[in-house]
Coordinates of C-alpha atoms (C1' of nucleotides) in Angstrom, one line a residue:
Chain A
X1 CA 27.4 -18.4 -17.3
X2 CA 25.8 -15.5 -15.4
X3 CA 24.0 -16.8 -12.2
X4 CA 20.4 -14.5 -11.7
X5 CA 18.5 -14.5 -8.5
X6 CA 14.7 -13.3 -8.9
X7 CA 12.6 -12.1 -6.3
X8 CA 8.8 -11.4 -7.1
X9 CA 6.1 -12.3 -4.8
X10 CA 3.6 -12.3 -8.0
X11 CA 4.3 -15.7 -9.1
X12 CA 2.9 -14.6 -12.6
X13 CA 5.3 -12.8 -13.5
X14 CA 7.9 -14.3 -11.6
X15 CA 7.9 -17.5 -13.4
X16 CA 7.0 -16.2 -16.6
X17 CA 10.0 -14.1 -16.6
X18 CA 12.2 -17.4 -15.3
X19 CA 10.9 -19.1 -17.8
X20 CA 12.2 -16.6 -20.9
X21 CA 15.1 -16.0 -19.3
X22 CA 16.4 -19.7 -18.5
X23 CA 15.8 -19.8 -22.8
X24 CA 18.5 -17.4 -22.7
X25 CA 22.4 -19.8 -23.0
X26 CA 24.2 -17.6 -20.7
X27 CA 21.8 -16.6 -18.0
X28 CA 21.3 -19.5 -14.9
X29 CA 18.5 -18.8 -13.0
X30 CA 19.8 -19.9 -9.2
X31 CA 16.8 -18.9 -6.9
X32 CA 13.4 -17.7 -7.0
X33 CA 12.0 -15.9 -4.1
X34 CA 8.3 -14.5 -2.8
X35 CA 9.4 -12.1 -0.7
X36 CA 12.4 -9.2 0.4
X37 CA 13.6 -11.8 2.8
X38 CA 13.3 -15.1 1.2
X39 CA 15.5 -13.2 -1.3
X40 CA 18.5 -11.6 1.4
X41 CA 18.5 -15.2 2.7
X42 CA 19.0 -17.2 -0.8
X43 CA 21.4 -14.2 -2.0
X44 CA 23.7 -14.8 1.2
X45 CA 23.2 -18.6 0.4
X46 CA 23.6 -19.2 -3.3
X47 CA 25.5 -16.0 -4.1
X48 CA 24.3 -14.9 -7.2
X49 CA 26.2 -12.9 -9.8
X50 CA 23.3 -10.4 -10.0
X51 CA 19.7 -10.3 -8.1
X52 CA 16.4 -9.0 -10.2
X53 CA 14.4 -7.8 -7.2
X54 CA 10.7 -6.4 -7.7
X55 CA 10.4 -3.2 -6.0
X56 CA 7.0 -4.1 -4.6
X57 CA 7.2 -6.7 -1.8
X58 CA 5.9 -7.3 1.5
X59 CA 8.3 -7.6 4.2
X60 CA 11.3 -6.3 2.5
X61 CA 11.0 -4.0 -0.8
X62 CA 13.7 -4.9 -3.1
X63 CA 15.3 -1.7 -2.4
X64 CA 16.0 -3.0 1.1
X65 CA 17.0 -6.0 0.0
X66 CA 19.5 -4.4 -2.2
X67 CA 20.8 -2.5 0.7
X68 CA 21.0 -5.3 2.8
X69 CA 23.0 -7.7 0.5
X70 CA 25.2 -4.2 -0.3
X71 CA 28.7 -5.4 0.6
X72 CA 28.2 -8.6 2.3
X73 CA 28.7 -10.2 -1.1
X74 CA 29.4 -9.4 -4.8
X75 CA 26.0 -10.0 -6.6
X76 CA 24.7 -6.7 -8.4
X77 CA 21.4 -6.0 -7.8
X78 CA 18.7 -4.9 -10.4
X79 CA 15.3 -3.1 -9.3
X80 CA 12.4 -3.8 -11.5
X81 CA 9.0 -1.5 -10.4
X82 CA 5.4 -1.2 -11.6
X83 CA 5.5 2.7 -10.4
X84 CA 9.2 4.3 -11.7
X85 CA 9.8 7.2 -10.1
X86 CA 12.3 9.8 -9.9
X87 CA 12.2 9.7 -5.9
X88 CA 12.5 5.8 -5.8
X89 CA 15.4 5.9 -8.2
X90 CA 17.2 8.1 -6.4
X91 CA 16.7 5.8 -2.9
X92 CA 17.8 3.0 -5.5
X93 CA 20.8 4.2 -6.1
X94 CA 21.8 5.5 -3.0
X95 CA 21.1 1.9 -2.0
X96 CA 23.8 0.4 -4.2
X97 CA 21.7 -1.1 -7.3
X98 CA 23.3 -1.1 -10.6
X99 CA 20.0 -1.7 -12.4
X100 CA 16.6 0.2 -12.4
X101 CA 13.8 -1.0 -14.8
X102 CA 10.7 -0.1 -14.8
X103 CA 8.1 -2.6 -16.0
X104 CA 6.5 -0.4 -18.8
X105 CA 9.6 -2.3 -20.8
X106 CA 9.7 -5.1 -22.7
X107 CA 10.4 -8.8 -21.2
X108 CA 13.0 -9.0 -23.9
X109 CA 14.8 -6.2 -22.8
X110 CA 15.5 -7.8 -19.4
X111 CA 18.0 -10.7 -20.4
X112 CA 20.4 -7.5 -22.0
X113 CA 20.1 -5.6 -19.1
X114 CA 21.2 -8.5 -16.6
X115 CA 24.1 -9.4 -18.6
X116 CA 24.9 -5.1 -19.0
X117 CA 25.0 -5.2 -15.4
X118 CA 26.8 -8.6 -15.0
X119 CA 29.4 -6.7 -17.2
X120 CA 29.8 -3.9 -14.7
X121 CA 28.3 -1.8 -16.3
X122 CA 25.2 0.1 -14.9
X123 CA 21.3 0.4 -16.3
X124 CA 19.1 2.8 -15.1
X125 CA 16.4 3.3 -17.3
X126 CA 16.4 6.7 -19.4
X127 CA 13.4 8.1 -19.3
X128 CA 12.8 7.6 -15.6
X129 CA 16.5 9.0 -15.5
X130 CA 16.1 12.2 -17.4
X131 CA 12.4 12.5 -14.9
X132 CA 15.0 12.6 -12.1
X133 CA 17.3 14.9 -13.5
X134 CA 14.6 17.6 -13.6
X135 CA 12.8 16.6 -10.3
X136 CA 12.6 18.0 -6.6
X137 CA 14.7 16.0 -4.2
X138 CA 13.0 14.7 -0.6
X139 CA 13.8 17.1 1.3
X140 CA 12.9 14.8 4.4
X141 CA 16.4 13.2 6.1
X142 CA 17.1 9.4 6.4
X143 CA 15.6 9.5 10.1
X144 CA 12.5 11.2 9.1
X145 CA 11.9 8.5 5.9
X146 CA 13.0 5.3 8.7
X147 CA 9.8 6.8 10.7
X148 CA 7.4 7.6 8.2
X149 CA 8.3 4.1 6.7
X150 CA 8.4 2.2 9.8
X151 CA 4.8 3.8 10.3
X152 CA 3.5 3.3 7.1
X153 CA 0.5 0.4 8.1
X154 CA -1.1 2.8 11.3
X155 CA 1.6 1.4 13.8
X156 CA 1.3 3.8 17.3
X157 CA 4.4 6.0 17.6
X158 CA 5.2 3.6 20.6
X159 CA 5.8 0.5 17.9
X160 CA 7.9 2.9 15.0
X161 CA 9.8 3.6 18.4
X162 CA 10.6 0.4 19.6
X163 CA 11.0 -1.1 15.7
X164 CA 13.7 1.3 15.4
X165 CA 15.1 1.3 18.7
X166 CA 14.5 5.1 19.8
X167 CA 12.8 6.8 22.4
X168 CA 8.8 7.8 21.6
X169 CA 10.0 11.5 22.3
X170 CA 12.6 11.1 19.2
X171 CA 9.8 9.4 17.1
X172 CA 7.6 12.1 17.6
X173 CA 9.9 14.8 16.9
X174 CA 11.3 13.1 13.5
X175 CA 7.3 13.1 12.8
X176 CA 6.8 16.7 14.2
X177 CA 9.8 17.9 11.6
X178 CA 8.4 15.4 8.4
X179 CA 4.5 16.6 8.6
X180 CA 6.2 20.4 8.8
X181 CA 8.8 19.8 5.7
X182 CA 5.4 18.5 3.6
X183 CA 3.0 20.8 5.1
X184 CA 0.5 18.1 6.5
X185 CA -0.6 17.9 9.4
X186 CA -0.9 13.7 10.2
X187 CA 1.7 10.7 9.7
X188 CA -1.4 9.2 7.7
X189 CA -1.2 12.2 5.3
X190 CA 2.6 12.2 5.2
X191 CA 3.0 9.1 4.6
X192 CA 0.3 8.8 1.7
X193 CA 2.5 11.8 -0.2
X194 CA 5.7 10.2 0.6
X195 CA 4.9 7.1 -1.2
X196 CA 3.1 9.6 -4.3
X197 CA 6.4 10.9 -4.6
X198 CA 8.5 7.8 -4.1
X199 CA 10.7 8.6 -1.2
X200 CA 9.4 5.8 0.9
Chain B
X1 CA -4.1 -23.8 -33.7
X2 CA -6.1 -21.6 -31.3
X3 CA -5.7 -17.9 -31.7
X4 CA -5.4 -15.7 -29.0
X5 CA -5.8 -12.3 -28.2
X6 CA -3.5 -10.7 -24.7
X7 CA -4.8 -7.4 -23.3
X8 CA -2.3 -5.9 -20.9
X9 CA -1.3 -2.2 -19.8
X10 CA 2.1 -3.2 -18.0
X11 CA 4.9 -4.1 -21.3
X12 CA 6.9 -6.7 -19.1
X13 CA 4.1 -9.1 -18.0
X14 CA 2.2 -9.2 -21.6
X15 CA 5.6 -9.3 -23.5
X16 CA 6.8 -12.1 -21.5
X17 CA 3.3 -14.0 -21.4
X18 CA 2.9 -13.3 -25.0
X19 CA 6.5 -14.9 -25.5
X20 CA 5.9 -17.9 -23.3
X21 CA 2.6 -18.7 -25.2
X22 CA 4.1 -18.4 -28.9
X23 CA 6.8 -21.6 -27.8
X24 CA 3.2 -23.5 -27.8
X25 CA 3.0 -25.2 -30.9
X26 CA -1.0 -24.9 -31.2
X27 CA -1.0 -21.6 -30.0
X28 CA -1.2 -18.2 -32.0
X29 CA -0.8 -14.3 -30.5
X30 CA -3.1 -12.9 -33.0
X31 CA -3.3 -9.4 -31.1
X32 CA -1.4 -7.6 -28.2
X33 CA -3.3 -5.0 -26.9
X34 CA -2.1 -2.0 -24.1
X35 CA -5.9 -1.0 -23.1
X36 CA -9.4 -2.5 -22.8
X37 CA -10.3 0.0 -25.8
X38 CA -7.8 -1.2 -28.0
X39 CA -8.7 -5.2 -27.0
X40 CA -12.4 -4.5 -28.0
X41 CA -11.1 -2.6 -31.4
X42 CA -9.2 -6.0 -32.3
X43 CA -11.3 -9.0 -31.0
X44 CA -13.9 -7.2 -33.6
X45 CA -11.1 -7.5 -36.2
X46 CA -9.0 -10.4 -35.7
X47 CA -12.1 -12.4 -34.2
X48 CA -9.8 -14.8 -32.1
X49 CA -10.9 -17.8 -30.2
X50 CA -9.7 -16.7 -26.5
X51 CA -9.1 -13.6 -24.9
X52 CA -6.7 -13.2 -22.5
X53 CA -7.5 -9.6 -20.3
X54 CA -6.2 -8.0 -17.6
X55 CA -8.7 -6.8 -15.4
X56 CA -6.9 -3.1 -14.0
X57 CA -5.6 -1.4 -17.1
X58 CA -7.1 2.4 -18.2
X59 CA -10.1 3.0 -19.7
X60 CA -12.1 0.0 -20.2
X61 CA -11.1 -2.7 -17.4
X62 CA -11.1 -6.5 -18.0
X63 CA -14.4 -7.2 -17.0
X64 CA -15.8 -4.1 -19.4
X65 CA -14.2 -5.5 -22.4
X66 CA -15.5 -9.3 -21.8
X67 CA -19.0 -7.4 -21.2
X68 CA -19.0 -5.5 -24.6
X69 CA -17.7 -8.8 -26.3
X70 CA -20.3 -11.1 -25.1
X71 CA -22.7 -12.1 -27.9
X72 CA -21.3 -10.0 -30.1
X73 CA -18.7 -12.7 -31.6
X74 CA -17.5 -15.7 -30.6
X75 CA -14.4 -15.3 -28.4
X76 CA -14.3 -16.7 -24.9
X77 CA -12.6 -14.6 -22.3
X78 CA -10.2 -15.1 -19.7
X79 CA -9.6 -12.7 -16.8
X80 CA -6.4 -12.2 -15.4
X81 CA -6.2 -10.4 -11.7
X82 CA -3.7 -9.3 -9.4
X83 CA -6.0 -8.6 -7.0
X84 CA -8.5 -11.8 -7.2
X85 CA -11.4 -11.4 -4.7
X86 CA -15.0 -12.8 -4.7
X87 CA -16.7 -10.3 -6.1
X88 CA -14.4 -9.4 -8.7
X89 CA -15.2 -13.2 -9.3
X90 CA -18.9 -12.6 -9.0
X91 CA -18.9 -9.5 -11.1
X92 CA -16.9 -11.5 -14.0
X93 CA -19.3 -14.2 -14.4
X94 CA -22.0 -12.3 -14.2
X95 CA -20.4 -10.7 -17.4
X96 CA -20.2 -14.0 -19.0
X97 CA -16.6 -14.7 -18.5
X98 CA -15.4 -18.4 -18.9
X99 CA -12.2 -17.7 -17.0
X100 CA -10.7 -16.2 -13.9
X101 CA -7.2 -16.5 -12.9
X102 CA -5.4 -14.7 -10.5
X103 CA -1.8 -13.5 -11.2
X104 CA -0.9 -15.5 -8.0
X105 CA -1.2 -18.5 -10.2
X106 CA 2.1 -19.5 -12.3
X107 CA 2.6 -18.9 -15.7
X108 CA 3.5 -22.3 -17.2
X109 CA -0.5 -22.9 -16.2
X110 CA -1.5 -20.2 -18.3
X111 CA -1.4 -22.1 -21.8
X112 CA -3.2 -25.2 -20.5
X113 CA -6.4 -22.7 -19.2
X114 CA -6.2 -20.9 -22.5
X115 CA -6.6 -24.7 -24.2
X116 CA -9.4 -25.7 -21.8
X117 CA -11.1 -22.9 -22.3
X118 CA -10.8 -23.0 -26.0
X119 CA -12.3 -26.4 -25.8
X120 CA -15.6 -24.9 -24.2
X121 CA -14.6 -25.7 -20.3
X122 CA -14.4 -23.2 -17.8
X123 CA -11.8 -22.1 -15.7
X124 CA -12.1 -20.6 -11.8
X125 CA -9.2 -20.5 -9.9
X126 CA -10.2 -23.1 -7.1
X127 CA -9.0 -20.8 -4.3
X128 CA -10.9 -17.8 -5.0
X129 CA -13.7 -20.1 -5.7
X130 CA -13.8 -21.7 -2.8
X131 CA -13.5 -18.0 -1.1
X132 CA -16.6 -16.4 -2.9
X133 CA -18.7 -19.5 -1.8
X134 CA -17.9 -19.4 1.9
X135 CA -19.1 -15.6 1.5
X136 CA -16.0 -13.7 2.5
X137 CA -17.6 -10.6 2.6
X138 CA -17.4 -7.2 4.3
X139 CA -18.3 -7.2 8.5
X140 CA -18.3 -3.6 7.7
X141 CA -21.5 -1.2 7.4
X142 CA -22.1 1.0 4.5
X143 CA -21.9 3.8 6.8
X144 CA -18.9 2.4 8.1
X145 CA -17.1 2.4 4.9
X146 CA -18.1 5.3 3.7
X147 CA -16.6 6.8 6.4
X148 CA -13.4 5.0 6.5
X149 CA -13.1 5.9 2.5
X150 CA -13.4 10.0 3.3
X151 CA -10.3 9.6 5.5
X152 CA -8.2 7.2 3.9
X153 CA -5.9 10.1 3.1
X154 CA -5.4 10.6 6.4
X155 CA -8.3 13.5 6.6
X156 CA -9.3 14.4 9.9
X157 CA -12.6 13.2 11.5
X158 CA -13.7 17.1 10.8
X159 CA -13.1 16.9 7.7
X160 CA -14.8 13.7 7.0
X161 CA -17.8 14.7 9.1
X162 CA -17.9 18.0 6.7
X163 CA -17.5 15.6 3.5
X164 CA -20.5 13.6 4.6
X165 CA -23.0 15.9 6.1
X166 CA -22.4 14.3 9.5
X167 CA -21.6 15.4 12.8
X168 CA -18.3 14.7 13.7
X169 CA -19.5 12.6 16.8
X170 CA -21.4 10.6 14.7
X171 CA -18.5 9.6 12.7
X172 CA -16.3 8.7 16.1
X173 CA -19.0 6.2 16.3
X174 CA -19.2 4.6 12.9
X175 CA -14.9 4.9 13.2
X176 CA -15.0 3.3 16.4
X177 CA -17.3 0.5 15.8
X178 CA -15.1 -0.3 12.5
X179 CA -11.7 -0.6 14.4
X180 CA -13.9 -3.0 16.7
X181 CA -14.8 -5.1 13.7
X182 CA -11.4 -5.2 12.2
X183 CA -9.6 -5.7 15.3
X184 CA -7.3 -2.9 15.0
X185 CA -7.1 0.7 16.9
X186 CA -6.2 3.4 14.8
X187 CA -8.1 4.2 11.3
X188 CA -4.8 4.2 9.3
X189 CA -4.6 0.8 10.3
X190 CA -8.2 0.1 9.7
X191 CA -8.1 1.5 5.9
X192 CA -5.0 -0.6 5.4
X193 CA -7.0 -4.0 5.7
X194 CA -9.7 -2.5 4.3
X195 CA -7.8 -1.7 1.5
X196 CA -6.0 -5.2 1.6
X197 CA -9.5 -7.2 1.3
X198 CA -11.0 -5.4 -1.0
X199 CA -13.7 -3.4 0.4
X200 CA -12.4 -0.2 -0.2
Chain C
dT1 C1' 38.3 26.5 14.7
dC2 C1' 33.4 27.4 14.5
dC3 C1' 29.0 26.8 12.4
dG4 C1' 25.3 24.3 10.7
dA5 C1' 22.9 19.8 9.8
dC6 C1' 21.4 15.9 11.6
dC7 C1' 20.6 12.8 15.4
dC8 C1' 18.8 11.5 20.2
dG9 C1' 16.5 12.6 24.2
dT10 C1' 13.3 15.0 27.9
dG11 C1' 9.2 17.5 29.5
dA12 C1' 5.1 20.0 29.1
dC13 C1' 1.0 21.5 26.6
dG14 C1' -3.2 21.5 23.7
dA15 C1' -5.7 19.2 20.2
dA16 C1' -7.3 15.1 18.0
dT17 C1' -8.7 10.5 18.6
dG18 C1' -11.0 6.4 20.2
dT19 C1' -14.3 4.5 23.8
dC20 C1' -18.4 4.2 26.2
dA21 C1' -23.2 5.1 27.7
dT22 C1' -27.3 6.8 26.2
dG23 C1' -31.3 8.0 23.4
dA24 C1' -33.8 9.0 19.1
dC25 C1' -35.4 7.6 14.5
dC26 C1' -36.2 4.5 10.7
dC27 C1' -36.3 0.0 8.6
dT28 C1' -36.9 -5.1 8.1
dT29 C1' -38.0 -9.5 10.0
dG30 C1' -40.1 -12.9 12.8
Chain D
dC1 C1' -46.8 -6.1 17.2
dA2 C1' -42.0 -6.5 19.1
dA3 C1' -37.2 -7.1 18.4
dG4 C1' -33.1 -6.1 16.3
dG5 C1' -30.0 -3.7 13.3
dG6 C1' -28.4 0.4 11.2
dT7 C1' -28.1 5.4 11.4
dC8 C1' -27.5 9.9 13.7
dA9 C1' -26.5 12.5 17.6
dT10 C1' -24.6 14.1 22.4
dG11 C1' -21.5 14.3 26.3
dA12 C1' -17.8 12.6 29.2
dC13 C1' -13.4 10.4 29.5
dA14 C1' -8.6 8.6 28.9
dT15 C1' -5.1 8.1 25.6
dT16 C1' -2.5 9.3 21.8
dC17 C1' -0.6 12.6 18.8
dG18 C1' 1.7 16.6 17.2
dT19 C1' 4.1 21.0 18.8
dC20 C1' 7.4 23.4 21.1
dA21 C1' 11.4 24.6 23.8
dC22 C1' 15.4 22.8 25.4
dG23 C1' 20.0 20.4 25.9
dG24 C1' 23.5 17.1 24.4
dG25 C1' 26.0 14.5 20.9
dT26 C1' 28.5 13.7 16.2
dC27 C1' 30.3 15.0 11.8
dG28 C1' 31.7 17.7 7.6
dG29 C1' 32.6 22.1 5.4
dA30 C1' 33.8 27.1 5.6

DNA sequence: TCCGACCCGTGACGAATGTCATGACCCTTG
DNA sequence: CAAGGGTCATGACATTCGTCACGGGTCGGA
């Protein structure tokens, strides 16, 4: 019996998927959570063989769930995301997911990929894969993402800075060397590209 | 048996629905459709009793398809949202739809709306009906959003004042009194609620 | 070993931004 | 008519933002 955490905040799709895959013998549904955190805290709890996280969240983004859950136990984490791109696959991985799904596929699909990556075996969808073969890496560093993220709603360099526990001078340079990598000229601007691309 | 028709761009939520509805016994998918276009084409040739439609998918949007529908056979529609908001609601009646239901709603309730509908009710979601009653709308001025739209890229007021034939004081002003209104300080901050709620 | 990259911080500078006061013009409404 | 709201504009002001130069630290690869 494969034990699946899902995390969606759209309770749509989040039940409707529940409800096809608890039809399925083998699959256990063990938690279903709103939000990125609701989800690290019911993962740590109920420790699930393998957590189907929506990429879109508030809070948490089920990337950063995955990378929070990421050794502190065993459950293998899937991302499913309305916008697959080669950037966010790439932060996926480097996050420790074994799944990537984009939700251009079929419900049916997602019972075989759970118990693929119960297996141990990896799924990362194929076209989005072969997308990120052929495309441009960020070339922005962790640091300069953590800002631009942390910034991402209009918070003053003063909040990014205290959120990530820097000085304002280190914010701003970080931002200073981001806008000048995408040739911009305002966090606003930067930040509106980085999530085009899907590096934040 | 009441046939239905589901019009949905994303695979994974009108797969999955679609699924869920078939295990009803007096329930029939008579058409799965990935566009408004392609929902118009087939409620004119399978001619089923409900329509289920999504209201953001390319091309024609939910709304468009219930308006080019109306009178013209006997289907009743159903509106699905992720972003439900009074005057989405107010637009969606007004195109003679007999149901609104936002994708915050869960997806066992979907069947039971389908039926009441089907059997000549209406359906509203209570929550957003209760919202577009108490008037929820913008505090903003035309002006003001106009001008907050310009730069929600993160333009520069310059650059906004050039795209609206205004001086660039002018729009400081309109700017200003928005972040006043919203209660925030910053117009990346300001476009993000804005954005949130609709009214951009 | 040294070099380069990334990371963290400081200080100073100019430019952009948001606030405020003020005044003008058009509307609509009472 | 008068009052009020929205629009447009100007100028002054303090704050924030982005840039630059600089120094110190770690770490991995040549």
């Amino acid at each position: 019996m494969i034990r699946v955490l899902i995390a969606d905040d759209e309770d749509m799709i989040r039940t409707a998927l529940a409800s096809l895959l608890r039809l399925e013998e083998d699959l256990e549904i063990v938690a279903e959570c709103r939000s990125g955190t609701e989800a690290v805290d019911a993962a740590l709890r109920v420790d699930p063989d393998v957590c189907l996280l929506d990429l879109e969240m508030p809070g948490l983004d089920g990337v950063e769930v995955a990378e929070r859950l990421h050794g502190r136990i065993r459950a293998r984490c899937i991302v499913v995301t309305r916008h697959a791109r080669p950037g966010v696959l790439r932060r996926a991985l480097r996050a420790g997911v074994e799944g990537f799904v984009p939700k251009s596929r079929r419900a049916e699909e997602v019972a075989d990929i759970i118990r693929r990556v119960a297996a141990g075996r990896r799924y990362v969808d194929p076209e989005i894969a072969a997308d990120a073969l052929s495309d441009e890496r960020s070339p922005l560093t962790a640091r300069e993402l953590d800002v631009l993220r942390a910034g991402r709603r209009g918070e003053t360099i003063a909040q990014i800075a205290a959120a990530l526990h820097l000085s304002p001078g280190t914010v701003r340079n970080h931002v200073s060397s981001a806008l000048g990598k995408l040739a911009v000229s305002s966090r606003q601007q930067a930040t509106v590209v980085a999530q085009e691309r899907g590096w934040i």
